Amino acid sequence: MKTALITGVTGQDGAVLAELLLEKGYSVHGLRSYSAVPDTARIEHLDDVVLHYGDMSDGGSLTRLIETIKPDEIYNMAGMSHVHVSFDMPELTADVNGLGPLRILDALRVLDTDKDIKFYQASSSEMFGRSPAPQSEETSFQPCSPYGTAKLHAYWSVRNYRDAHGLFASNGILFNHESAMRGEEFVTRKITKAIGEIEAGQRDKITLGNLDARRDWGHAKDYMAGAHAILQHDKADDFVLASGQSYSVRDFVERAFAVIDIQIEWQGEGVDEVGVNVKTGQTLIDIDPALFRPKEVHELIGDASKAKEILNWSPKISFDKLVEEMVQADRIEGKSPMMRAA
Ligand code: GDD
């Protein structure tokens, strides 16, 4: 039986991956950082995950855990995942997202565990920043957020420890991936959650930022299967995982409302633009300039040809299916999507 350690096990990716690895017969350990408010809702149904306290900013805790568990595979899914918030907390973002993975890599370098532990780093398409789409493993990086620059530090640390010290360390450069377990601060879930509340008469509208940003959105289940495949490859390497299609935030809004049979018409321009219900004339979307980022990544479209060719990986769940699933999950009253995942 293989043993895996997942950092960030309480987040969307950690929870989806934990479930997948348990299904595959792994023994799964999860790192959770201390939080005054319980944060284990996404994994409450996964009784077999062994939880440990530790933190990406506490190197000693990481080293001790690796030494005790002696996992075959480590998946680093931990971090400060909100790009906008990273502008307000750049130092913490650099510490957790940039230095955190380095702490694990260095522990792997110095520890004598009698095992070649494989390390997966959750690298991000946000590292491409303003590099023109489509972006592949060969595309140059032009990050434009503290989040992106911190992720780039970790990306190069993985490559450096692989080349300099022979570690089995791989980067999965994942484009946006969502699910009903997505945090409510990310735009897709913010929209689907709000639609559920609008339908239930609990709110009137959704306030958003930049409607024209384009993202390559896929389903977290497909992408976590890809992360696992990356560590099963016989050689450590770096892979883009993406759908190859991009949609704007505006597209997402339109398709999400269409799931509950509401057609949106856009009126006005810039920060005065609104989205109205064609049938009733009710304003359902408006704009708050505070939700725009100091610097925006305009368009991400991934080219995952390498993963398809070498790992035989390609996403199975379409954009439309993803939107439908998220909206439907948020429609059910009185039960959170995290509970429904159980
Ligand atoms: N969050 C948010 N809230 N984003 C908004 C809003 C809003 O009200 N209105 C418009 N947007 C736009 C953002 O400006 C951005 O262009 C786009 O929606 C997507 O934002 P997020 O859902 O916050 O995701 P992200 O692309 O910044 O980052 C996600 O994907 C990365 C991979 O590229 C995160 O999951 C990162 O952790 C991940 O690395």
mmCIF file of C-alpha atoms and ligand atoms in Angstrom:
data_model
loop_
_atom_site.group_PDB
_atom_site.id
_atom_site.type_symbol
_atom_site.label_atom_id
_atom_site.label_comp_id
_atom_site.label_asym_id
_atom_site.label_seq_id
_atom_site.Cartn_x
_atom_site.Cartn_y
_atom_site.Cartn_z
ATOM 1 C CA MET A 1 0.000 0.000 0.000
ATOM 2 C CA LYS A 2 1.323 3.430 -0.933
ATOM 3 C CA THR A 3 1.327 6.266 1.549
ATOM 4 C CA ALA A 4 0.659 9.858 0.554
ATOM 5 C CA LEU A 5 0.972 13.107 2.445
ATOM 6 C CA ILE A 6 -1.250 15.912 1.202
ATOM 7 C CA THR A 7 -0.604 19.427 2.425
ATOM 8 C CA GLY A 8 -3.644 21.705 2.276
ATOM 9 C CA VAL A 9 -5.913 18.691 2.658
ATOM 10 C CA THR A 10 -8.790 20.866 3.903
ATOM 11 C CA GLY A 11 -8.981 22.855 0.659
ATOM 12 C CA GLN A 12 -10.821 21.954 -2.553
ATOM 13 C CA ASP A 13 -7.851 20.281 -4.237
ATOM 14 C CA GLY A 14 -6.644 18.531 -1.095
ATOM 15 C CA ALA A 15 -10.109 17.094 -0.437
ATOM 16 C CA VAL A 16 -10.667 15.950 -4.036
ATOM 17 C CA LEU A 17 -7.217 14.377 -4.173
ATOM 18 C CA ALA A 18 -7.605 12.679 -0.778
ATOM 19 C CA GLU A 19 -10.804 11.019 -1.969
ATOM 20 C CA LEU A 20 -9.168 9.914 -5.206
ATOM 21 C CA LEU A 21 -6.125 8.429 -3.426
ATOM 22 C CA LEU A 22 -8.287 6.605 -0.873
ATOM 23 C CA GLU A 23 -10.229 5.073 -3.774
ATOM 24 C CA LYS A 24 -6.912 3.926 -5.205
ATOM 25 C CA GLY A 25 -6.050 2.183 -1.932
ATOM 26 C CA TYR A 26 -3.518 4.689 -0.585
ATOM 27 C CA SER A 27 -2.992 5.380 3.053
ATOM 28 C CA VAL A 28 -3.609 9.143 3.161
ATOM 29 C CA HIS A 29 -2.166 11.633 5.638
ATOM 30 C CA GLY A 30 -3.173 15.267 5.539
ATOM 31 C CA LEU A 31 -1.474 18.390 6.807
ATOM 32 C CA ARG A 32 -3.797 21.010 8.221
ATOM 33 C CA SER A 33 -2.727 24.318 9.638
ATOM 34 C CA TYR A 34 -4.230 25.471 12.914
ATOM 35 C CA SER A 35 -7.411 27.444 12.546
ATOM 36 C CA ALA A 36 -9.580 28.766 15.387
ATOM 37 C CA VAL A 37 -12.655 28.008 13.294
ATOM 38 C CA PRO A 38 -12.966 24.332 12.214
ATOM 39 C CA ASP A 39 -11.976 24.044 8.550
ATOM 40 C CA THR A 40 -12.472 20.330 7.901
ATOM 41 C CA ALA A 41 -15.946 20.440 6.306
ATOM 42 C CA ARG A 42 -14.650 19.275 2.910
ATOM 43 C CA ILE A 43 -13.101 16.107 4.344
ATOM 44 C CA GLU A 44 -15.562 15.229 7.079
ATOM 45 C CA HIS A 45 -16.793 12.277 5.011
ATOM 46 C CA LEU A 46 -13.246 10.958 4.564
ATOM 47 C CA ASP A 47 -12.768 9.189 7.904
ATOM 48 C CA ASP A 48 -9.644 7.401 6.745
ATOM 49 C CA VAL A 49 -7.565 10.534 6.234
ATOM 50 C CA VAL A 50 -5.098 10.875 9.119
ATOM 51 C CA LEU A 51 -4.825 14.552 10.013
ATOM 52 C CA HIS A 52 -1.731 16.254 11.390
ATOM 53 C CA TYR A 53 -1.186 19.813 12.480
ATOM 54 C CA GLY A 54 1.646 21.638 10.770
ATOM 55 C CA ASP A 55 2.237 24.699 8.685
ATOM 56 C CA MET A 56 4.010 25.593 5.461
ATOM 57 C CA SER A 57 5.738 28.434 7.317
ATOM 58 C CA ASP A 58 7.034 26.064 10.012
ATOM 59 C CA GLY A 59 9.869 24.046 8.501
ATOM 60 C CA GLY A 60 10.367 21.937 11.640
ATOM 61 C CA SER A 61 6.781 20.700 11.550
ATOM 62 C CA LEU A 62 7.154 19.683 7.905
ATOM 63 C CA THR A 63 10.448 17.892 8.452
ATOM 64 C CA ARG A 64 9.174 15.985 11.493
ATOM 65 C CA LEU A 65 6.050 14.919 9.657
ATOM 66 C CA ILE A 66 7.924 13.597 6.643
ATOM 67 C CA GLU A 67 10.327 11.754 8.943
ATOM 68 C CA THR A 68 7.461 10.159 10.874
ATOM 69 C CA ILE A 69 5.120 9.277 8.019
ATOM 70 C CA LYS A 70 7.784 8.396 5.433
ATOM 71 C CA PRO A 71 5.292 8.854 2.581
ATOM 72 C CA ASP A 72 5.886 7.550 -0.926
ATOM 73 C CA GLU A 73 4.375 10.681 -2.399
ATOM 74 C CA ILE A 74 3.911 14.240 -1.158
ATOM 75 C CA TYR A 75 1.374 16.512 -2.830
ATOM 76 C CA ASN A 76 1.764 20.168 -1.930
ATOM 77 C CA MET A 77 -1.723 21.632 -2.244
ATOM 78 C CA ALA A 78 -1.305 24.115 0.604
ATOM 79 C CA GLY A 79 -1.049 27.831 0.268
ATOM 80 C CA MET A 80 -2.615 31.230 0.112
ATOM 81 C CA SER A 81 -4.746 30.635 -2.956
ATOM 82 C CA HIS A 82 -6.471 33.968 -3.534
ATOM 83 C CA VAL A 83 -4.717 36.120 -6.131
ATOM 84 C CA HIS A 84 -6.460 39.382 -5.172
ATOM 85 C CA VAL A 85 -5.755 38.924 -1.453
ATOM 86 C CA SER A 86 -2.076 38.306 -2.240
ATOM 87 C CA PHE A 87 -1.763 42.019 -3.124
ATOM 88 C CA ASP A 88 -2.730 42.810 0.481
ATOM 89 C CA MET A 89 -0.555 40.092 2.045
ATOM 90 C CA PRO A 90 2.485 39.826 -0.231
ATOM 91 C CA GLU A 91 4.943 38.778 2.458
ATOM 92 C CA LEU A 92 2.764 36.004 3.867
ATOM 93 C CA THR A 93 2.065 34.833 0.308
ATOM 94 C CA ALA A 94 5.794 34.671 -0.459
ATOM 95 C CA ASP A 95 6.470 32.799 2.770
ATOM 96 C CA VAL A 96 3.720 30.188 2.446
ATOM 97 C CA ASN A 97 3.564 29.770 -1.351
ATOM 98 C CA GLY A 98 7.196 30.499 -2.212
ATOM 99 C CA LEU A 99 9.276 29.307 0.751
ATOM 100 C CA GLY A 100 6.860 26.621 1.982
ATOM 101 C CA PRO A 101 7.575 24.192 -0.880
ATOM 102 C CA LEU A 102 11.284 24.962 -0.548
ATOM 103 C CA ARG A 103 11.106 23.849 3.086
ATOM 104 C CA ILE A 104 9.674 20.484 1.989
ATOM 105 C CA LEU A 105 12.246 20.115 -0.787
ATOM 106 C CA ASP A 106 15.092 20.828 1.586
ATOM 107 C CA ALA A 107 13.706 18.368 4.133
ATOM 108 C CA LEU A 108 13.661 15.748 1.372
ATOM 109 C CA ARG A 109 17.260 16.601 0.517
ATOM 110 C CA VAL A 110 18.623 16.214 4.052
ATOM 111 C CA LEU A 111 16.408 13.498 5.535
ATOM 112 C CA ASP A 112 17.602 9.916 5.334
ATOM 113 C CA THR A 113 14.293 8.082 4.859
ATOM 114 C CA ASP A 114 15.461 5.057 2.833
ATOM 115 C CA LYS A 115 12.869 6.026 0.276
ATOM 116 C CA ASP A 116 12.833 8.108 -2.886
ATOM 117 C CA ILE A 117 9.911 10.253 -1.883
ATOM 118 C CA LYS A 118 8.171 11.855 -4.858
ATOM 119 C CA PHE A 119 7.118 15.491 -4.581
ATOM 120 C CA TYR A 120 4.325 17.212 -6.479
ATOM 121 C CA GLN A 121 4.135 21.006 -6.490
ATOM 122 C CA ALA A 122 0.859 22.778 -7.233
ATOM 123 C CA SER A 123 2.208 25.293 -9.698
ATOM 124 C CA SER A 124 -0.241 27.685 -11.295
ATOM 125 C CA SER A 125 -1.173 29.206 -14.634
ATOM 126 C CA GLU A 126 -1.091 32.516 -12.773
ATOM 127 C CA MET A 127 2.716 32.293 -13.237
ATOM 128 C CA PHE A 128 2.178 32.989 -16.962
ATOM 129 C CA GLY A 129 0.552 36.295 -16.102
ATOM 130 C CA ARG A 130 0.618 38.477 -19.177
ATOM 131 C CA SER A 131 2.401 36.016 -21.496
ATOM 132 C CA PRO A 132 0.247 35.682 -24.609
ATOM 133 C CA ALA A 133 -2.121 32.695 -24.807
ATOM 134 C CA PRO A 134 -2.045 29.796 -25.406
ATOM 135 C CA GLN A 135 0.425 28.942 -22.642
ATOM 136 C CA SER A 136 2.412 25.697 -22.534
ATOM 137 C CA GLU A 137 5.476 24.381 -20.660
ATOM 138 C CA GLU A 138 7.605 26.372 -23.145
ATOM 139 C CA THR A 139 5.895 29.721 -22.542
ATOM 140 C CA SER A 140 7.848 32.364 -20.657
ATOM 141 C CA PHE A 141 6.526 33.520 -17.303
ATOM 142 C CA GLN A 142 5.334 37.070 -16.689
ATOM 143 C CA PRO A 143 3.577 36.898 -13.311
ATOM 144 C CA CYS A 144 1.705 40.001 -12.289
ATOM 145 C CA SER A 145 0.656 39.333 -8.710
ATOM 146 C CA PRO A 146 2.477 38.514 -5.459
ATOM 147 C CA TYR A 147 0.719 35.148 -5.752
ATOM 148 C CA GLY A 148 2.210 34.537 -9.198
ATOM 149 C CA THR A 149 5.731 35.578 -8.205
ATOM 150 C CA ALA A 150 5.644 33.375 -5.087
ATOM 151 C CA LYS A 151 4.434 30.391 -7.130
ATOM 152 C CA LEU A 152 7.252 31.008 -9.579
ATOM 153 C CA HIS A 153 9.813 30.808 -6.773
ATOM 154 C CA ALA A 154 8.432 27.414 -5.825
ATOM 155 C CA TYR A 155 8.335 26.281 -9.464
ATOM 156 C CA TRP A 156 12.033 27.031 -9.938
ATOM 157 C CA SER A 157 12.921 25.509 -6.563
ATOM 158 C CA VAL A 158 11.352 22.239 -7.747
ATOM 159 C CA ARG A 159 13.400 22.336 -10.943
ATOM 160 C CA ASN A 160 16.552 23.277 -9.066
ATOM 161 C CA TYR A 161 16.226 20.485 -6.479
ATOM 162 C CA ARG A 162 15.496 18.036 -9.284
ATOM 163 C CA ASP A 163 18.549 19.087 -11.298
ATOM 164 C CA ALA A 164 20.985 19.820 -8.474
ATOM 165 C CA HIS A 165 20.069 17.088 -5.979
ATOM 166 C CA GLY A 166 18.334 14.460 -8.106
ATOM 167 C CA LEU A 167 15.013 14.647 -6.256
ATOM 168 C CA PHE A 168 11.882 13.270 -7.892
ATOM 169 C CA ALA A 169 10.080 16.621 -7.893
ATOM 170 C CA SER A 170 7.476 17.628 -10.476
ATOM 171 C CA ASN A 171 5.392 20.699 -11.219
ATOM 172 C CA GLY A 172 1.767 20.472 -12.276
ATOM 173 C CA ILE A 173 1.020 23.840 -13.874
ATOM 174 C CA LEU A 174 -2.716 23.832 -13.398
ATOM 175 C CA PHE A 175 -5.131 26.223 -15.009
ATOM 176 C CA ASN A 176 -8.260 27.233 -13.080
ATOM 177 C CA HIS A 177 -10.171 24.246 -11.772
ATOM 178 C CA GLU A 178 -13.430 24.379 -9.901
ATOM 179 C CA SER A 179 -16.112 22.226 -8.289
ATOM 180 C CA ALA A 180 -19.011 22.537 -5.880
ATOM 181 C CA MET A 181 -16.347 22.536 -3.146
ATOM 182 C CA ARG A 182 -14.680 25.664 -4.520
ATOM 183 C CA GLY A 183 -14.194 28.446 -1.957
ATOM 184 C CA GLU A 184 -16.852 31.147 -2.124
ATOM 185 C CA GLU A 185 -14.275 33.886 -2.657
ATOM 186 C CA PHE A 186 -13.418 32.623 -6.159
ATOM 187 C CA VAL A 187 -15.487 34.023 -8.983
ATOM 188 C CA THR A 188 -17.173 30.825 -10.208
ATOM 189 C CA ARG A 189 -18.454 29.744 -6.805
ATOM 190 C CA LYS A 190 -19.265 33.327 -5.851
ATOM 191 C CA ILE A 191 -21.568 33.417 -8.875
ATOM 192 C CA THR A 192 -23.197 29.996 -8.409
ATOM 193 C CA LYS A 193 -23.715 30.528 -4.663
ATOM 194 C CA ALA A 194 -25.313 33.909 -5.325
ATOM 195 C CA ILE A 195 -27.583 32.420 -8.000
ATOM 196 C CA GLY A 196 -28.850 29.872 -5.472
ATOM 197 C CA GLU A 197 -29.563 32.703 -3.014
ATOM 198 C CA ILE A 198 -31.224 34.898 -5.655
ATOM 199 C CA GLU A 199 -33.454 32.013 -6.673
ATOM 200 C CA ALA A 200 -34.367 31.390 -3.034
ATOM 201 C CA GLY A 201 -35.215 35.089 -2.599
ATOM 202 C CA GLN A 202 -32.354 35.629 -0.128
ATOM 203 C CA ARG A 203 -30.583 38.318 -2.159
ATOM 204 C CA ASP A 204 -31.166 40.572 -5.179
ATOM 205 C CA LYS A 205 -27.955 40.631 -7.160
ATOM 206 C CA ILE A 206 -24.277 39.710 -7.509
ATOM 207 C CA THR A 207 -21.574 42.365 -7.402
ATOM 208 C CA LEU A 208 -18.518 41.505 -9.477
ATOM 209 C CA GLY A 209 -15.248 43.027 -10.716
ATOM 210 C CA ASN A 210 -13.731 42.540 -14.171
ATOM 211 C CA LEU A 211 -16.270 40.733 -16.374
ATOM 212 C CA ASP A 212 -13.948 40.521 -19.361
ATOM 213 C CA ALA A 213 -11.083 38.518 -17.823
ATOM 214 C CA ARG A 214 -10.840 35.159 -19.578
ATOM 215 C CA ARG A 215 -9.925 31.912 -17.877
ATOM 216 C CA ASP A 216 -9.447 28.299 -18.913
ATOM 217 C CA TRP A 217 -11.793 26.595 -16.435
ATOM 218 C CA GLY A 218 -11.854 22.850 -15.805
ATOM 219 C CA HIS A 219 -13.150 20.458 -13.154
ATOM 220 C CA ALA A 220 -11.035 19.797 -10.040
ATOM 221 C CA LYS A 221 -11.670 16.035 -10.303
ATOM 222 C CA ASP A 222 -10.009 15.856 -13.715
ATOM 223 C CA TYR A 223 -7.086 17.978 -12.567
ATOM 224 C CA MET A 224 -6.423 15.979 -9.390
ATOM 225 C CA ALA A 225 -6.393 12.792 -11.482
ATOM 226 C CA GLY A 226 -3.760 14.602 -13.564
ATOM 227 C CA ALA A 227 -1.729 15.511 -10.477
ATOM 228 C CA HIS A 228 -1.674 11.840 -9.486
ATOM 229 C CA ALA A 229 -0.671 10.820 -13.026
ATOM 230 C CA ILE A 230 2.244 13.276 -12.928
ATOM 231 C CA LEU A 231 3.774 11.446 -9.951
ATOM 232 C CA GLN A 232 3.166 8.007 -11.540
ATOM 233 C CA HIS A 233 5.276 8.939 -14.572
ATOM 234 C CA ASP A 234 8.684 7.248 -14.515
ATOM 235 C CA LYS A 235 10.527 10.566 -14.697
ATOM 236 C CA ALA A 236 10.058 13.791 -12.759
ATOM 237 C CA ASP A 237 8.912 16.519 -15.124
ATOM 238 C CA ASP A 238 6.650 19.562 -15.482
ATOM 239 C CA PHE A 239 3.197 19.443 -17.076
ATOM 240 C CA VAL A 240 0.502 21.945 -17.976
ATOM 241 C CA LEU A 241 -3.021 20.683 -17.174
ATOM 242 C CA ALA A 242 -5.724 22.669 -18.940
ATOM 243 C CA SER A 243 -8.820 22.342 -21.103
ATOM 244 C CA GLY A 244 -7.553 24.489 -23.976
ATOM 245 C CA GLN A 245 -10.684 26.641 -24.009
ATOM 246 C CA SER A 246 -11.216 30.002 -22.440
ATOM 247 C CA TYR A 247 -14.362 31.832 -21.377
ATOM 248 C CA SER A 248 -14.890 35.259 -19.876
ATOM 249 C CA VAL A 249 -16.388 35.886 -16.463
ATOM 250 C CA ARG A 250 -19.312 37.353 -18.431
ATOM 251 C CA ASP A 251 -19.721 34.000 -20.274
ATOM 252 C CA PHE A 252 -19.718 32.168 -16.944
ATOM 253 C CA VAL A 253 -22.434 34.469 -15.569
ATOM 254 C CA GLU A 254 -24.628 33.968 -18.663
ATOM 255 C CA ARG A 255 -24.297 30.179 -18.659
ATOM 256 C CA ALA A 256 -24.824 29.898 -14.921
ATOM 257 C CA PHE A 257 -28.056 31.913 -15.023
ATOM 258 C CA ALA A 258 -29.174 29.886 -18.052
ATOM 259 C CA VAL A 259 -29.157 26.789 -15.822
ATOM 260 C CA ILE A 260 -32.092 28.317 -13.904
ATOM 261 C CA ASP A 261 -33.666 29.586 -17.132
ATOM 262 C CA ILE A 262 -32.747 33.224 -16.752
ATOM 263 C CA GLN A 263 -31.396 35.077 -19.748
ATOM 264 C CA ILE A 264 -29.075 38.008 -19.046
ATOM 265 C CA GLU A 265 -28.825 41.182 -21.106
ATOM 266 C CA TRP A 266 -25.930 43.562 -20.550
ATOM 267 C CA GLN A 267 -26.602 47.293 -20.402
ATOM 268 C CA GLY A 268 -24.290 50.267 -19.931
ATOM 269 C CA GLU A 269 -20.502 50.373 -19.953
ATOM 270 C CA GLY A 270 -17.449 50.104 -17.708
ATOM 271 C CA VAL A 271 -18.156 50.229 -13.996
ATOM 272 C CA ASP A 272 -21.732 51.311 -14.753
ATOM 273 C CA GLU A 273 -22.495 48.143 -16.691
ATOM 274 C CA VAL A 274 -25.269 45.947 -15.313
ATOM 275 C CA GLY A 275 -26.671 42.543 -16.205
ATOM 276 C CA VAL A 276 -30.461 42.425 -16.221
ATOM 277 C CA ASN A 277 -33.016 39.634 -16.354
ATOM 278 C CA VAL A 278 -34.428 39.874 -19.889
ATOM 279 C CA LYS A 279 -37.891 38.780 -18.732
ATOM 280 C CA THR A 280 -38.321 40.941 -15.638
ATOM 281 C CA GLY A 281 -35.855 43.805 -16.166
ATOM 282 C CA GLN A 282 -34.419 43.155 -12.669
ATOM 283 C CA THR A 283 -30.727 44.030 -12.263
ATOM 284 C CA LEU A 284 -28.931 40.818 -11.315
ATOM 285 C CA ILE A 285 -25.297 41.844 -11.769
ATOM 286 C CA ASP A 286 -23.521 45.099 -11.048
ATOM 287 C CA ILE A 287 -19.896 46.143 -10.786
ATOM 288 C CA ASP A 288 -17.763 47.305 -7.867
ATOM 289 C CA PRO A 289 -14.391 48.793 -8.916
ATOM 290 C CA ALA A 290 -12.922 47.607 -5.579
ATOM 291 C CA LEU A 291 -13.135 44.060 -6.946
ATOM 292 C CA PHE A 292 -10.746 44.884 -9.816
ATOM 293 C CA ARG A 293 -7.155 43.830 -9.183
ATOM 294 C CA PRO A 294 -4.203 46.258 -9.133
ATOM 295 C CA LYS A 295 -2.926 44.278 -12.140
ATOM 296 C CA GLU A 296 -5.019 41.747 -14.010
ATOM 297 C CA VAL A 297 -4.190 38.588 -15.921
ATOM 298 C CA HIS A 298 -6.384 39.104 -18.988
ATOM 299 C CA GLU A 299 -6.403 35.747 -20.675
ATOM 300 C CA LEU A 300 -5.306 32.233 -19.809
ATOM 301 C CA ILE A 301 -5.655 29.334 -22.259
ATOM 302 C CA GLY A 302 -3.589 26.259 -21.571
ATOM 303 C CA ASP A 303 -1.993 23.938 -24.074
ATOM 304 C CA ALA A 304 -1.915 20.529 -22.380
ATOM 305 C CA SER A 305 -0.546 18.597 -25.391
ATOM 306 C CA LYS A 306 2.451 17.344 -23.426
ATOM 307 C CA ALA A 307 0.256 15.829 -20.678
ATOM 308 C CA LYS A 308 -1.947 14.245 -23.328
ATOM 309 C CA GLU A 309 0.982 12.750 -25.189
ATOM 310 C CA ILE A 310 3.088 11.553 -22.245
ATOM 311 C CA LEU A 311 0.525 10.905 -19.497
ATOM 312 C CA ASN A 312 -2.489 10.203 -21.706
ATOM 313 C CA TRP A 313 -4.288 12.849 -19.653
ATOM 314 C CA SER A 314 -7.088 15.020 -20.911
ATOM 315 C CA PRO A 315 -10.041 16.532 -19.084
ATOM 316 C CA LYS A 316 -13.330 14.647 -19.296
ATOM 317 C CA ILE A 317 -15.785 17.114 -17.776
ATOM 318 C CA SER A 318 -16.824 19.974 -20.096
ATOM 319 C CA PHE A 319 -17.198 23.632 -19.148
ATOM 320 C CA ASP A 320 -20.994 23.437 -19.549
ATOM 321 C CA LYS A 321 -21.179 20.391 -17.317
ATOM 322 C CA LEU A 322 -19.017 22.075 -14.696
ATOM 323 C CA VAL A 323 -21.231 25.182 -14.634
ATOM 324 C CA GLU A 324 -24.378 23.062 -14.474
ATOM 325 C CA GLU A 325 -22.989 20.958 -11.608
ATOM 326 C CA MET A 326 -21.955 24.001 -9.586
ATOM 327 C CA VAL A 327 -25.265 25.823 -10.038
ATOM 328 C CA GLN A 328 -27.323 22.730 -9.245
ATOM 329 C CA ALA A 329 -25.248 22.042 -6.121
ATOM 330 C CA ASP A 330 -25.894 25.558 -4.852
ATOM 331 C CA ARG A 331 -29.642 25.338 -5.536
ATOM 332 C CA ILE A 332 -30.380 22.766 -2.874
ATOM 333 C CA GLU A 333 -31.525 24.562 0.235
ATOM 334 C CA GLY A 334 -30.389 23.911 3.770
ATOM 335 C CA LYS A 335 -27.386 21.759 2.913
ATOM 336 C CA SER A 336 -23.962 23.003 1.923
ATOM 337 C CA PRO A 337 -22.146 21.581 -1.131
ATOM 338 C CA MET A 338 -19.419 20.332 1.198
ATOM 339 C CA MET A 339 -21.986 18.207 2.999
ATOM 340 C CA ARG A 340 -23.391 17.001 -0.285
ATOM 341 C CA ALA A 341 -19.949 15.822 -1.364
ATOM 342 C CA ALA A 342 -20.201 13.323 1.473
HETATM 343 N N1 GDD B 1 -12.494 36.355 -7.059
HETATM 344 C C1 GDD B 1 -13.171 37.189 -7.866
HETATM 345 N N2 GDD B 1 -14.246 37.882 -7.366
HETATM 346 N N3 GDD B 1 -12.762 37.324 -9.139
HETATM 347 C C2 GDD B 1 -13.473 38.160 -9.935
HETATM 348 C C3 GDD B 1 -14.585 38.866 -9.495
HETATM 349 C C4 GDD B 1 -14.985 38.743 -8.130
HETATM 350 O O1 GDD B 1 -15.956 39.338 -7.664
HETATM 351 N N4 GDD B 1 -15.073 39.592 -10.537
HETATM 352 C C5 GDD B 1 -14.308 39.334 -11.588
HETATM 353 N N5 GDD B 1 -13.322 38.466 -11.238
HETATM 354 C C6 GDD B 1 -12.255 37.970 -12.132
HETATM 355 C C7 GDD B 1 -10.844 38.154 -11.567
HETATM 356 O O2 GDD B 1 -10.406 39.503 -11.792
HETATM 357 C C8 GDD B 1 -10.091 37.117 -12.396
HETATM 358 O O3 GDD B 1 -9.708 37.661 -13.624
HETATM 359 C C9 GDD B 1 -11.124 36.015 -12.648
HETATM 360 O O4 GDD B 1 -12.398 36.567 -12.260
HETATM 361 C C10 GDD B 1 -10.876 34.725 -11.878
HETATM 362 O O5 GDD B 1 -10.677 35.054 -10.520
HETATM 363 P P1 GDD B 1 -10.604 33.919 -9.388
HETATM 364 O O6 GDD B 1 -11.774 33.035 -9.457
HETATM 365 O O7 GDD B 1 -10.344 34.626 -8.083
HETATM 366 O O8 GDD B 1 -9.375 33.014 -9.828
HETATM 367 P P2 GDD B 1 -7.876 33.384 -10.320
HETATM 368 O O9 GDD B 1 -7.805 33.126 -11.787
HETATM 369 O O10 GDD B 1 -7.453 34.709 -9.852
HETATM 370 O O11 GDD B 1 -6.990 32.331 -9.526
HETATM 371 C C11 GDD B 1 -7.370 30.954 -9.426
HETATM 372 O O12 GDD B 1 -6.776 30.214 -10.446
HETATM 373 C C12 GDD B 1 -5.351 30.105 -10.395
HETATM 374 C C13 GDD B 1 -4.899 29.286 -11.588
HETATM 375 O O13 GDD B 1 -4.741 30.142 -12.680
HETATM 376 C C14 GDD B 1 -6.962 30.471 -8.035
HETATM 377 O O14 GDD B 1 -7.493 29.188 -7.825
HETATM 378 C C15 GDD B 1 -5.464 30.362 -7.908
HETATM 379 O O15 GDD B 1 -5.125 29.795 -6.641
HETATM 380 C C16 GDD B 1 -4.954 29.478 -9.057
HETATM 381 O O16 GDD B 1 -3.562 29.338 -8.983
#
